[in-house]
Amino acid sequence: MQVTKWSRRGAIAAAMAGIAATAILTPADAQDFPTKPVTIVVPFGPGTANDIIARQLAQGMTGTLGQSVIVENRAGATGNIAADFVAKSRPDGYTLLIASMSLLLNQVTGNANADLTKDFAPVAFSGSTLYSMFVPNELAAKNVAELVELARQQPGKLSYAGYVGGVPQFLGEMLNRAAKINTVMVPYKSTTDALVDLMANRIQVWFTPVASGIPVQSAKQARMIAVTGDTRSAVLPDIPTFKEAGYPDLTVEIAYFLMAAKGTPKPIVDRLSGAIDKALQTPKIKEILLAQGIEEKRGGSSEVGAYLAGEVRRWGDIVKLSAPAAAGK
């Protein structure tokens, strides 16, 4: 009886192993992928940079993959709702997350459930943008040097818009440290509210992605005086970088990248990566994205993985130097 009992267990184990093997082998055959629509999950609402990129990719990838690519917005919790959803999805390549700096900061500040470096399979880059810094039109400072001098003359009097744990907070703190000045963050829930106060000179500095800064600059609602790139923005060639102003530590590129659930077979990741890269090279898509301040950044799974490892280390160090509240303490 004991032999029969163990044989039954062995048969069950063998059957389960066979099922597991089938589950692993079937999606690994990228020749048949995809056989149904692919969904790109956007962690923010319509009109955001993640959403704009996702919708352009959906159009470009559909022709290459031979299946529809659907964009689904799952906003909330600074991107955590979407990240958790994709991390827990089947690792079959049919559900992708378009991620960016917000999710990375969630992780290094201890405010994320899903780990970008452990719970996902990197797929491909899909573009990048820079942050820009604005001052009110009526402020005497016309460039970074003049702003720094003004802040030194009035320690603790100048303020900047931000929110705890976000890029603007850290940019403000990084400038404070690098320039040895004391500007104060005023928390805002809405960039629109912050812009209103900037134009009224109730705050003196506004950090915002180039994509949302372009219309403000074009309408001359406020004055853009610097961007965070290693080089100048292709769409704003007249605006100098912080590096040019003598503050290389404020070189920040916001990359956008697609991720699948951990365990997604490499052949499927590679097929998705190829479709994304092909879409990004489409002249019309490049033109549309660039007009939104989203510049070309391409690369596959290994490049995204290396980027994430480096950025998690870098921003982890930045957070340690920042306010305890930002580190989730």
PDB file of C-alpha atoms in Angstrom, residues 12-286:
ATOM      1  CA  ILE A  12       0.521  13.597  -9.622  1.00  0.00           C
ATOM      2  CA  ALA A  13       3.909  15.295  -9.364  1.00  0.00           C
ATOM      3  CA  ALA A  14       4.816  14.153 -12.851  1.00  0.00           C
ATOM      4  CA  ALA A  15       1.519  15.434 -14.209  1.00  0.00           C
ATOM      5  CA  MET A  16       2.011  18.789 -12.522  1.00  0.00           C
ATOM      6  CA  ALA A  17       5.544  18.979 -13.871  1.00  0.00           C
ATOM      7  CA  GLY A  18       4.173  18.258 -17.333  1.00  0.00           C
ATOM      8  CA  ILE A  19       1.627  21.051 -16.986  1.00  0.00           C
ATOM      9  CA  ALA A  20       4.328  23.429 -15.763  1.00  0.00           C
ATOM     10  CA  ALA A  21       6.586  22.461 -18.640  1.00  0.00           C
ATOM     11  CA  THR A  22       3.774  23.067 -21.098  1.00  0.00           C
ATOM     12  CA  ALA A  23       3.075  26.456 -19.512  1.00  0.00           C
ATOM     13  CA  ILE A  24       6.723  27.363 -19.934  1.00  0.00           C
ATOM     14  CA  LEU A  25       7.209  26.001 -23.419  1.00  0.00           C
ATOM     15  CA  THR A  26       4.022  27.233 -25.024  1.00  0.00           C
ATOM     16  CA  PRO A  27       4.579  31.005 -24.657  1.00  0.00           C
ATOM     17  CA  ALA A  28       8.258  30.513 -25.459  1.00  0.00           C
ATOM     18  CA  ASP A  29       7.268  29.819 -29.031  1.00  0.00           C
ATOM     19  CA  ALA A  30       7.284  33.435 -30.212  1.00  0.00           C
ATOM     20  CA  GLN A  31       6.332  32.359 -33.723  1.00  0.00           C
ATOM     21  CA  ASP A  32       2.681  32.183 -32.640  1.00  0.00           C
ATOM     22  CA  PHE A  33       2.730  35.339 -30.470  1.00  0.00           C
ATOM     23  CA  PRO A  34       0.445  37.230 -30.336  1.00  0.00           C
ATOM     24  CA  THR A  35      -2.788  35.376 -30.991  1.00  0.00           C
ATOM     25  CA  LYS A  36      -4.976  38.014 -29.283  1.00  0.00           C
ATOM     26  CA  PRO A  37      -4.820  41.751 -28.518  1.00  0.00           C
ATOM     27  CA  VAL A  38      -1.968  43.121 -26.415  1.00  0.00           C
ATOM     28  CA  THR A  39      -2.767  45.697 -23.714  1.00  0.00           C
ATOM     29  CA  ILE A  40      -0.504  48.579 -22.684  1.00  0.00           C
ATOM     30  CA  VAL A  41      -1.468  49.710 -19.190  1.00  0.00           C
ATOM     31  CA  VAL A  42      -0.898  53.423 -18.515  1.00  0.00           C
ATOM     32  CA  PRO A  43      -0.433  54.364 -14.838  1.00  0.00           C
ATOM     33  CA  PHE A  44      -1.812  57.888 -15.338  1.00  0.00           C
ATOM     34  CA  GLY A  45      -4.765  59.558 -17.037  1.00  0.00           C
ATOM     35  CA  PRO A  46      -5.320  60.489 -20.684  1.00  0.00           C
ATOM     36  CA  GLY A  47      -3.101  63.218 -22.076  1.00  0.00           C
ATOM     37  CA  THR A  48      -0.093  62.471 -19.889  1.00  0.00           C
ATOM     38  CA  ALA A  49       3.242  61.694 -21.542  1.00  0.00           C
ATOM     39  CA  ASN A  50       2.904  57.975 -20.728  1.00  0.00           C
ATOM     40  CA  ASP A  51      -0.524  57.973 -22.344  1.00  0.00           C
ATOM     41  CA  ILE A  52       0.615  59.877 -25.439  1.00  0.00           C
ATOM     42  CA  ILE A  53       3.492  57.467 -26.017  1.00  0.00           C
ATOM     43  CA  ALA A  54       1.336  54.404 -25.402  1.00  0.00           C
ATOM     44  CA  ARG A  55      -1.261  55.483 -27.962  1.00  0.00           C
ATOM     45  CA  GLN A  56       1.370  56.137 -30.604  1.00  0.00           C
ATOM     46  CA  LEU A  57       3.006  52.787 -29.912  1.00  0.00           C
ATOM     47  CA  ALA A  58      -0.362  51.047 -30.097  1.00  0.00           C
ATOM     48  CA  GLN A  59      -0.835  52.281 -33.645  1.00  0.00           C
ATOM     49  CA  GLY A  60       2.687  51.405 -34.728  1.00  0.00           C
ATOM     50  CA  MET A  61       2.843  47.997 -33.053  1.00  0.00           C
ATOM     51  CA  THR A  62      -0.503  46.788 -34.391  1.00  0.00           C
ATOM     52  CA  GLY A  63       0.800  46.466 -37.936  1.00  0.00           C
ATOM     53  CA  THR A  64       3.965  44.653 -36.880  1.00  0.00           C
ATOM     54  CA  LEU A  65       2.320  42.219 -34.474  1.00  0.00           C
ATOM     55  CA  GLY A  66      -0.774  41.561 -36.575  1.00  0.00           C
ATOM     56  CA  GLN A  67      -3.017  42.019 -33.550  1.00  0.00           C
ATOM     57  CA  SER A  68      -4.676  45.037 -31.969  1.00  0.00           C
ATOM     58  CA  VAL A  69      -2.782  46.844 -29.239  1.00  0.00           C
ATOM     59  CA  ILE A  70      -5.116  48.371 -26.660  1.00  0.00           C
ATOM     60  CA  VAL A  71      -4.327  51.223 -24.279  1.00  0.00           C
ATOM     61  CA  GLU A  72      -5.883  50.989 -20.817  1.00  0.00           C
ATOM     62  CA  ASN A  73      -5.568  53.794 -18.254  1.00  0.00           C
ATOM     63  CA  ARG A  74      -5.353  52.617 -14.637  1.00  0.00           C
ATOM     64  CA  ALA A  75      -4.545  55.812 -12.771  1.00  0.00           C
ATOM     65  CA  GLY A  76      -4.106  56.185  -9.041  1.00  0.00           C
ATOM     66  CA  ALA A  77      -1.644  55.948  -6.148  1.00  0.00           C
ATOM     67  CA  THR A  78       1.069  57.715  -8.196  1.00  0.00           C
ATOM     68  CA  GLY A  79       1.152  54.796 -10.598  1.00  0.00           C
ATOM     69  CA  ASN A  80       1.089  51.948  -8.094  1.00  0.00           C
ATOM     70  CA  ILE A  81      -2.339  50.661  -9.118  1.00  0.00           C
ATOM     71  CA  ALA A  82      -1.193  50.014 -12.679  1.00  0.00           C
ATOM     72  CA  ALA A  83       2.182  48.643 -11.605  1.00  0.00           C
ATOM     73  CA  ASP A  84       0.619  46.154  -9.193  1.00  0.00           C
ATOM     74  CA  PHE A  85      -1.897  45.071 -11.815  1.00  0.00           C
ATOM     75  CA  VAL A  86       0.765  44.291 -14.424  1.00  0.00           C
ATOM     76  CA  ALA A  87       3.146  42.674 -11.925  1.00  0.00           C
ATOM     77  CA  LYS A  88       0.381  40.208 -10.980  1.00  0.00           C
ATOM     78  CA  SER A  89      -0.746  39.548 -14.555  1.00  0.00           C
ATOM     79  CA  ARG A  90       0.063  36.352 -16.467  1.00  0.00           C
ATOM     80  CA  PRO A  91       3.680  36.394 -17.708  1.00  0.00           C
ATOM     81  CA  ASP A  92       2.665  35.871 -21.308  1.00  0.00           C
ATOM     82  CA  GLY A  93       3.439  39.245 -22.914  1.00  0.00           C
ATOM     83  CA  TYR A  94      -0.173  40.286 -23.406  1.00  0.00           C
ATOM     84  CA  THR A  95      -0.163  42.866 -20.599  1.00  0.00           C
ATOM     85  CA  LEU A  96       2.496  45.605 -20.586  1.00  0.00           C
ATOM     86  CA  LEU A  97       3.177  48.570 -18.322  1.00  0.00           C
ATOM     87  CA  ILE A  98       4.517  51.865 -19.652  1.00  0.00           C
ATOM     88  CA  ALA A  99       6.577  53.124 -16.730  1.00  0.00           C
ATOM     89  CA  SER A 100       8.626  56.234 -15.990  1.00  0.00           C
ATOM     90  CA  MET A 101      10.320  58.138 -13.165  1.00  0.00           C
ATOM     91  CA  SER A 102       7.243  58.285 -10.923  1.00  0.00           C
ATOM     92  CA  LEU A 103       7.245  54.525 -10.424  1.00  0.00           C
ATOM     93  CA  LEU A 104      10.994  54.497  -9.876  1.00  0.00           C
ATOM     94  CA  LEU A 105      10.658  57.159  -7.177  1.00  0.00           C
ATOM     95  CA  ASN A 106       7.828  55.192  -5.568  1.00  0.00           C
ATOM     96  CA  GLN A 107      10.271  52.344  -5.201  1.00  0.00           C
ATOM     97  CA  VAL A 108      13.237  54.251  -3.772  1.00  0.00           C
ATOM     98  CA  THR A 109      11.026  56.163  -1.317  1.00  0.00           C
ATOM     99  CA  GLY A 110       9.468  52.934  -0.053  1.00  0.00           C
ATOM    100  CA  ASN A 111       6.029  53.722  -1.441  1.00  0.00           C
ATOM    101  CA  ALA A 112       5.700  50.859  -3.933  1.00  0.00           C
ATOM    102  CA  ASN A 113       4.463  47.288  -3.641  1.00  0.00           C
ATOM    103  CA  ALA A 114       5.874  46.022  -6.939  1.00  0.00           C
ATOM    104  CA  ASP A 115       9.650  46.190  -7.445  1.00  0.00           C
ATOM    105  CA  LEU A 116      10.652  47.394 -10.910  1.00  0.00           C
ATOM    106  CA  THR A 117      13.911  45.452 -10.806  1.00  0.00           C
ATOM    107  CA  LYS A 118      12.503  42.180  -9.416  1.00  0.00           C
ATOM    108  CA  ASP A 119       8.828  41.836 -10.355  1.00  0.00           C
ATOM    109  CA  PHE A 120       8.995  42.738 -14.044  1.00  0.00           C
ATOM    110  CA  ALA A 121      10.697  41.729 -17.271  1.00  0.00           C
ATOM    111  CA  PRO A 122      12.141  44.830 -18.988  1.00  0.00           C
ATOM    112  CA  VAL A 123      10.995  45.081 -22.601  1.00  0.00           C
ATOM    113  CA  ALA A 124      12.117  48.320 -24.285  1.00  0.00           C
ATOM    114  CA  PHE A 125      12.597  52.055 -23.997  1.00  0.00           C
ATOM    115  CA  SER A 126       9.931  54.223 -25.620  1.00  0.00           C
ATOM    116  CA  GLY A 127      11.282  57.768 -25.369  1.00  0.00           C
ATOM    117  CA  SER A 128      12.519  60.342 -22.878  1.00  0.00           C
ATOM    118  CA  THR A 129      11.931  63.894 -21.785  1.00  0.00           C
ATOM    119  CA  LEU A 130      13.659  66.490 -19.641  1.00  0.00           C
ATOM    120  CA  TYR A 131      12.423  68.621 -16.789  1.00  0.00           C
ATOM    121  CA  SER A 132      12.356  72.369 -17.187  1.00  0.00           C
ATOM    122  CA  MET A 133      12.499  75.163 -14.617  1.00  0.00           C
ATOM    123  CA  PHE A 134      10.271  78.233 -14.854  1.00  0.00           C
ATOM    124  CA  VAL A 135      10.238  81.537 -12.981  1.00  0.00           C
ATOM    125  CA  PRO A 136       7.543  84.250 -13.062  1.00  0.00           C
ATOM    126  CA  ASN A 137       7.838  86.805 -15.857  1.00  0.00           C
ATOM    127  CA  GLU A 138       8.054  89.591 -13.301  1.00  0.00           C
ATOM    128  CA  LEU A 139      10.889  88.002 -11.310  1.00  0.00           C
ATOM    129  CA  ALA A 140      14.164  89.884 -11.707  1.00  0.00           C
ATOM    130  CA  ALA A 141      16.115  86.668 -12.374  1.00  0.00           C
ATOM    131  CA  LYS A 142      16.532  85.969 -16.089  1.00  0.00           C
ATOM    132  CA  ASN A 143      18.783  82.900 -15.734  1.00  0.00           C
ATOM    133  CA  VAL A 144      19.952  80.340 -13.183  1.00  0.00           C
ATOM    134  CA  ALA A 145      22.872  82.459 -11.945  1.00  0.00           C
ATOM    135  CA  GLU A 146      20.594  85.420 -11.243  1.00  0.00           C
ATOM    136  CA  LEU A 147      18.034  83.186  -9.521  1.00  0.00           C
ATOM    137  CA  VAL A 148      20.738  81.727  -7.274  1.00  0.00           C
ATOM    138  CA  GLU A 149      22.019  85.215  -6.412  1.00  0.00           C
ATOM    139  CA  LEU A 150      18.476  86.361  -5.595  1.00  0.00           C
ATOM    140  CA  ALA A 151      17.981  83.328  -3.343  1.00  0.00           C
ATOM    141  CA  ARG A 152      21.242  84.055  -1.543  1.00  0.00           C
ATOM    142  CA  GLN A 153      20.119  87.608  -0.891  1.00  0.00           C
ATOM    143  CA  GLN A 154      16.777  86.386   0.488  1.00  0.00           C
ATOM    144  CA  PRO A 155      17.399  83.061   2.276  1.00  0.00           C
ATOM    145  CA  GLY A 156      14.183  81.173   2.936  1.00  0.00           C
ATOM    146  CA  LYS A 157      12.071  83.729   1.054  1.00  0.00           C
ATOM    147  CA  LEU A 158      11.845  82.109  -2.391  1.00  0.00           C
ATOM    148  CA  SER A 159       9.646  79.042  -2.867  1.00  0.00           C
ATOM    149  CA  TYR A 160       9.126  76.323  -5.441  1.00  0.00           C
ATOM    150  CA  ALA A 161       6.205  74.055  -6.263  1.00  0.00           C
ATOM    151  CA  GLY A 162       6.430  70.347  -5.610  1.00  0.00           C
ATOM    152  CA  TYR A 163       4.920  67.345  -3.919  1.00  0.00           C
ATOM    153  CA  VAL A 164       6.451  64.949  -1.417  1.00  0.00           C
ATOM    154  CA  GLY A 165       8.354  62.151  -3.124  1.00  0.00           C
ATOM    155  CA  GLY A 166       8.133  63.675  -6.605  1.00  0.00           C
ATOM    156  CA  VAL A 167      10.789  64.818  -9.067  1.00  0.00           C
ATOM    157  CA  PRO A 168      10.141  68.561  -8.439  1.00  0.00           C
ATOM    158  CA  GLN A 169      10.826  68.135  -4.721  1.00  0.00           C
ATOM    159  CA  PHE A 170      14.154  66.461  -5.362  1.00  0.00           C
ATOM    160  CA  LEU A 171      15.172  68.932  -8.060  1.00  0.00           C
ATOM    161  CA  GLY A 172      14.530  71.786  -5.652  1.00  0.00           C
ATOM    162  CA  GLU A 173      16.539  70.108  -2.918  1.00  0.00           C
ATOM    163  CA  MET A 174      19.353  69.245  -5.333  1.00  0.00           C
ATOM    164  CA  LEU A 175      19.581  72.884  -6.442  1.00  0.00           C
ATOM    165  CA  ASN A 176      19.547  74.031  -2.811  1.00  0.00           C
ATOM    166  CA  ARG A 177      22.491  71.778  -2.001  1.00  0.00           C
ATOM    167  CA  ALA A 178      24.468  72.440  -5.167  1.00  0.00           C
ATOM    168  CA  ALA A 179      24.044  76.236  -5.049  1.00  0.00           C
ATOM    169  CA  LYS A 180      24.092  76.474  -1.249  1.00  0.00           C
ATOM    170  CA  ILE A 181      20.783  78.326  -1.157  1.00  0.00           C
ATOM    171  CA  ASN A 182      17.600  77.947   0.883  1.00  0.00           C
ATOM    172  CA  THR A 183      14.410  77.865  -1.154  1.00  0.00           C
ATOM    173  CA  VAL A 184      11.274  76.314   0.345  1.00  0.00           C
ATOM    174  CA  MET A 185       8.962  73.761  -1.237  1.00  0.00           C
ATOM    175  CA  VAL A 186       5.238  74.547  -1.316  1.00  0.00           C
ATOM    176  CA  PRO A 187       3.259  71.324  -1.850  1.00  0.00           C
ATOM    177  CA  TYR A 188       0.662  71.258  -4.630  1.00  0.00           C
ATOM    178  CA  LYS A 189      -1.756  68.542  -5.676  1.00  0.00           C
ATOM    179  CA  SER A 190      -2.174  70.030  -9.148  1.00  0.00           C
ATOM    180  CA  THR A 191       0.369  71.413 -11.608  1.00  0.00           C
ATOM    181  CA  THR A 192      -2.379  73.742 -12.838  1.00  0.00           C
ATOM    182  CA  ASP A 193      -2.718  75.322  -9.398  1.00  0.00           C
ATOM    183  CA  ALA A 194       1.053  75.652  -9.174  1.00  0.00           C
ATOM    184  CA  LEU A 195       1.193  77.394 -12.550  1.00  0.00           C
ATOM    185  CA  VAL A 196      -1.498  79.869 -11.486  1.00  0.00           C
ATOM    186  CA  ASP A 197       0.531  80.768  -8.403  1.00  0.00           C
ATOM    187  CA  LEU A 198       3.745  80.988 -10.436  1.00  0.00           C
ATOM    188  CA  MET A 199       2.196  83.486 -12.831  1.00  0.00           C
ATOM    189  CA  ALA A 200       1.038  85.543  -9.832  1.00  0.00           C
ATOM    190  CA  ASN A 201       4.563  85.361  -8.326  1.00  0.00           C
ATOM    191  CA  ARG A 202       3.234  83.621  -5.214  1.00  0.00           C
ATOM    192  CA  ILE A 203       5.873  80.958  -5.889  1.00  0.00           C
ATOM    193  CA  GLN A 204       9.114  81.702  -7.713  1.00  0.00           C
ATOM    194  CA  VAL A 205      10.131  78.345  -9.221  1.00  0.00           C
ATOM    195  CA  TRP A 206       8.129  75.708 -11.074  1.00  0.00           C
ATOM    196  CA  PHE A 207       9.697  72.422 -12.211  1.00  0.00           C
ATOM    197  CA  THR A 208       7.716  70.633 -14.900  1.00  0.00           C
ATOM    198  CA  PRO A 209       8.401  68.167 -17.739  1.00  0.00           C
ATOM    199  CA  VAL A 210       9.335  69.828 -21.020  1.00  0.00           C
ATOM    200  CA  ALA A 211       6.199  68.338 -22.575  1.00  0.00           C
ATOM    201  CA  SER A 212       3.940  70.368 -20.249  1.00  0.00           C
ATOM    202  CA  GLY A 213       6.279  73.365 -20.258  1.00  0.00           C
ATOM    203  CA  ILE A 214       6.246  73.966 -24.013  1.00  0.00           C
ATOM    204  CA  PRO A 215       2.738  75.524 -24.158  1.00  0.00           C
ATOM    205  CA  VAL A 216       3.531  77.710 -21.129  1.00  0.00           C
ATOM    206  CA  GLN A 217       6.718  78.933 -22.789  1.00  0.00           C
ATOM    207  CA  SER A 218       4.978  79.461 -26.142  1.00  0.00           C
ATOM    208  CA  ALA A 219       2.195  81.508 -24.515  1.00  0.00           C
ATOM    209  CA  LYS A 220       4.771  83.459 -22.473  1.00  0.00           C
ATOM    210  CA  GLN A 221       2.844  82.755 -19.290  1.00  0.00           C
ATOM    211  CA  ALA A 222       6.152  82.338 -17.449  1.00  0.00           C
ATOM    212  CA  ARG A 223       9.853  82.207 -18.292  1.00  0.00           C
ATOM    213  CA  MET A 224      11.703  78.921 -18.786  1.00  0.00           C
ATOM    214  CA  ILE A 225      15.330  79.399 -17.759  1.00  0.00           C
ATOM    215  CA  ALA A 226      16.835  75.884 -17.699  1.00  0.00           C
ATOM    216  CA  VAL A 227      16.349  72.227 -18.594  1.00  0.00           C
ATOM    217  CA  THR A 228      17.811  69.160 -16.918  1.00  0.00           C
ATOM    218  CA  GLY A 229      19.470  67.546 -19.930  1.00  0.00           C
ATOM    219  CA  ASP A 230      23.073  66.590 -20.495  1.00  0.00           C
ATOM    220  CA  THR A 231      22.536  68.564 -23.717  1.00  0.00           C
ATOM    221  CA  ARG A 232      19.826  71.030 -24.699  1.00  0.00           C
ATOM    222  CA  SER A 233      16.373  69.842 -25.663  1.00  0.00           C
ATOM    223  CA  ALA A 234      15.858  69.324 -29.383  1.00  0.00           C
ATOM    224  CA  VAL A 235      12.578  71.239 -29.204  1.00  0.00           C
ATOM    225  CA  LEU A 236      13.960  74.057 -27.032  1.00  0.00           C
ATOM    226  CA  PRO A 237      17.450  74.738 -28.400  1.00  0.00           C
ATOM    227  CA  ASP A 238      17.555  78.260 -26.924  1.00  0.00           C
ATOM    228  CA  ILE A 239      17.123  77.091 -23.329  1.00  0.00           C
ATOM    229  CA  PRO A 240      20.412  76.290 -21.539  1.00  0.00           C
ATOM    230  CA  THR A 241      20.959  73.258 -19.318  1.00  0.00           C
ATOM    231  CA  PHE A 242      21.707  73.300 -15.595  1.00  0.00           C
ATOM    232  CA  LYS A 243      25.017  71.705 -16.561  1.00  0.00           C
ATOM    233  CA  GLU A 244      25.872  74.773 -18.637  1.00  0.00           C
ATOM    234  CA  ALA A 245      24.949  76.933 -15.653  1.00  0.00           C
ATOM    235  CA  GLY A 246      27.468  75.080 -13.510  1.00  0.00           C
ATOM    236  CA  TYR A 247      25.181  72.511 -11.845  1.00  0.00           C
ATOM    237  CA  PRO A 248      25.883  69.123 -13.474  1.00  0.00           C
ATOM    238  CA  ASP A 249      24.210  67.252 -10.591  1.00  0.00           C
ATOM    239  CA  LEU A 250      20.872  68.483 -11.943  1.00  0.00           C
ATOM    240  CA  THR A 251      21.223  66.393 -15.081  1.00  0.00           C
ATOM    241  CA  VAL A 252      17.997  64.396 -15.079  1.00  0.00           C
ATOM    242  CA  GLU A 253      16.450  62.499 -17.978  1.00  0.00           C
ATOM    243  CA  ILE A 254      12.974  61.068 -17.563  1.00  0.00           C
ATOM    244  CA  ALA A 255      12.915  57.817 -19.524  1.00  0.00           C
ATOM    245  CA  TYR A 256       9.773  55.933 -20.518  1.00  0.00           C
ATOM    246  CA  PHE A 257       9.975  52.161 -20.822  1.00  0.00           C
ATOM    247  CA  LEU A 258       7.739  49.142 -21.177  1.00  0.00           C
ATOM    248  CA  MET A 259       7.696  46.222 -18.779  1.00  0.00           C
ATOM    249  CA  ALA A 260       5.989  42.827 -18.713  1.00  0.00           C
ATOM    250  CA  ALA A 261       5.370  40.560 -15.749  1.00  0.00           C
ATOM    251  CA  LYS A 262       8.394  38.690 -14.442  1.00  0.00           C
ATOM    252  CA  GLY A 263       8.762  35.305 -16.141  1.00  0.00           C
ATOM    253  CA  THR A 264       7.608  36.430 -19.563  1.00  0.00           C
ATOM    254  CA  PRO A 265       9.587  34.262 -22.029  1.00  0.00           C
ATOM    255  CA  LYS A 266      12.543  35.987 -23.653  1.00  0.00           C
ATOM    256  CA  PRO A 267      11.436  35.268 -27.257  1.00  0.00           C
ATOM    257  CA  ILE A 268       8.169  37.094 -26.548  1.00  0.00           C
ATOM    258  CA  VAL A 269       9.990  39.966 -24.857  1.00  0.00           C
ATOM    259  CA  ASP A 270      12.260  40.202 -27.894  1.00  0.00           C
ATOM    260  CA  ARG A 271       9.305  40.201 -30.299  1.00  0.00           C
ATOM    261  CA  LEU A 272       7.604  42.979 -28.346  1.00  0.00           C
ATOM    262  CA  SER A 273      10.860  44.919 -28.141  1.00  0.00           C
ATOM    263  CA  GLY A 274      11.302  44.686 -31.909  1.00  0.00           C
ATOM    264  CA  ALA A 275       7.759  45.912 -32.536  1.00  0.00           C
ATOM    265  CA  ILE A 276       8.267  48.856 -30.176  1.00  0.00           C
ATOM    266  CA  ASP A 277      11.575  49.807 -31.758  1.00  0.00           C
ATOM    267  CA  LYS A 278      10.078  49.661 -35.251  1.00  0.00           C
ATOM    268  CA  ALA A 279       7.185  51.890 -34.183  1.00  0.00           C
ATOM    269  CA  LEU A 280       9.570  54.443 -32.667  1.00  0.00           C
ATOM    270  CA  GLN A 281      11.409  54.711 -35.985  1.00  0.00           C
ATOM    271  CA  THR A 282       8.228  55.605 -37.875  1.00  0.00           C
ATOM    272  CA  PRO A 283       8.659  59.223 -39.092  1.00  0.00           C
ATOM    273  CA  LYS A 284       5.094  60.232 -38.204  1.00  0.00           C
ATOM    274  CA  ILE A 285       5.346  58.827 -34.677  1.00  0.00           C
ATOM    275  CA  LYS A 286       8.739  60.474 -34.142  1.00  0.00           C
TER     276      LYS A 286
END
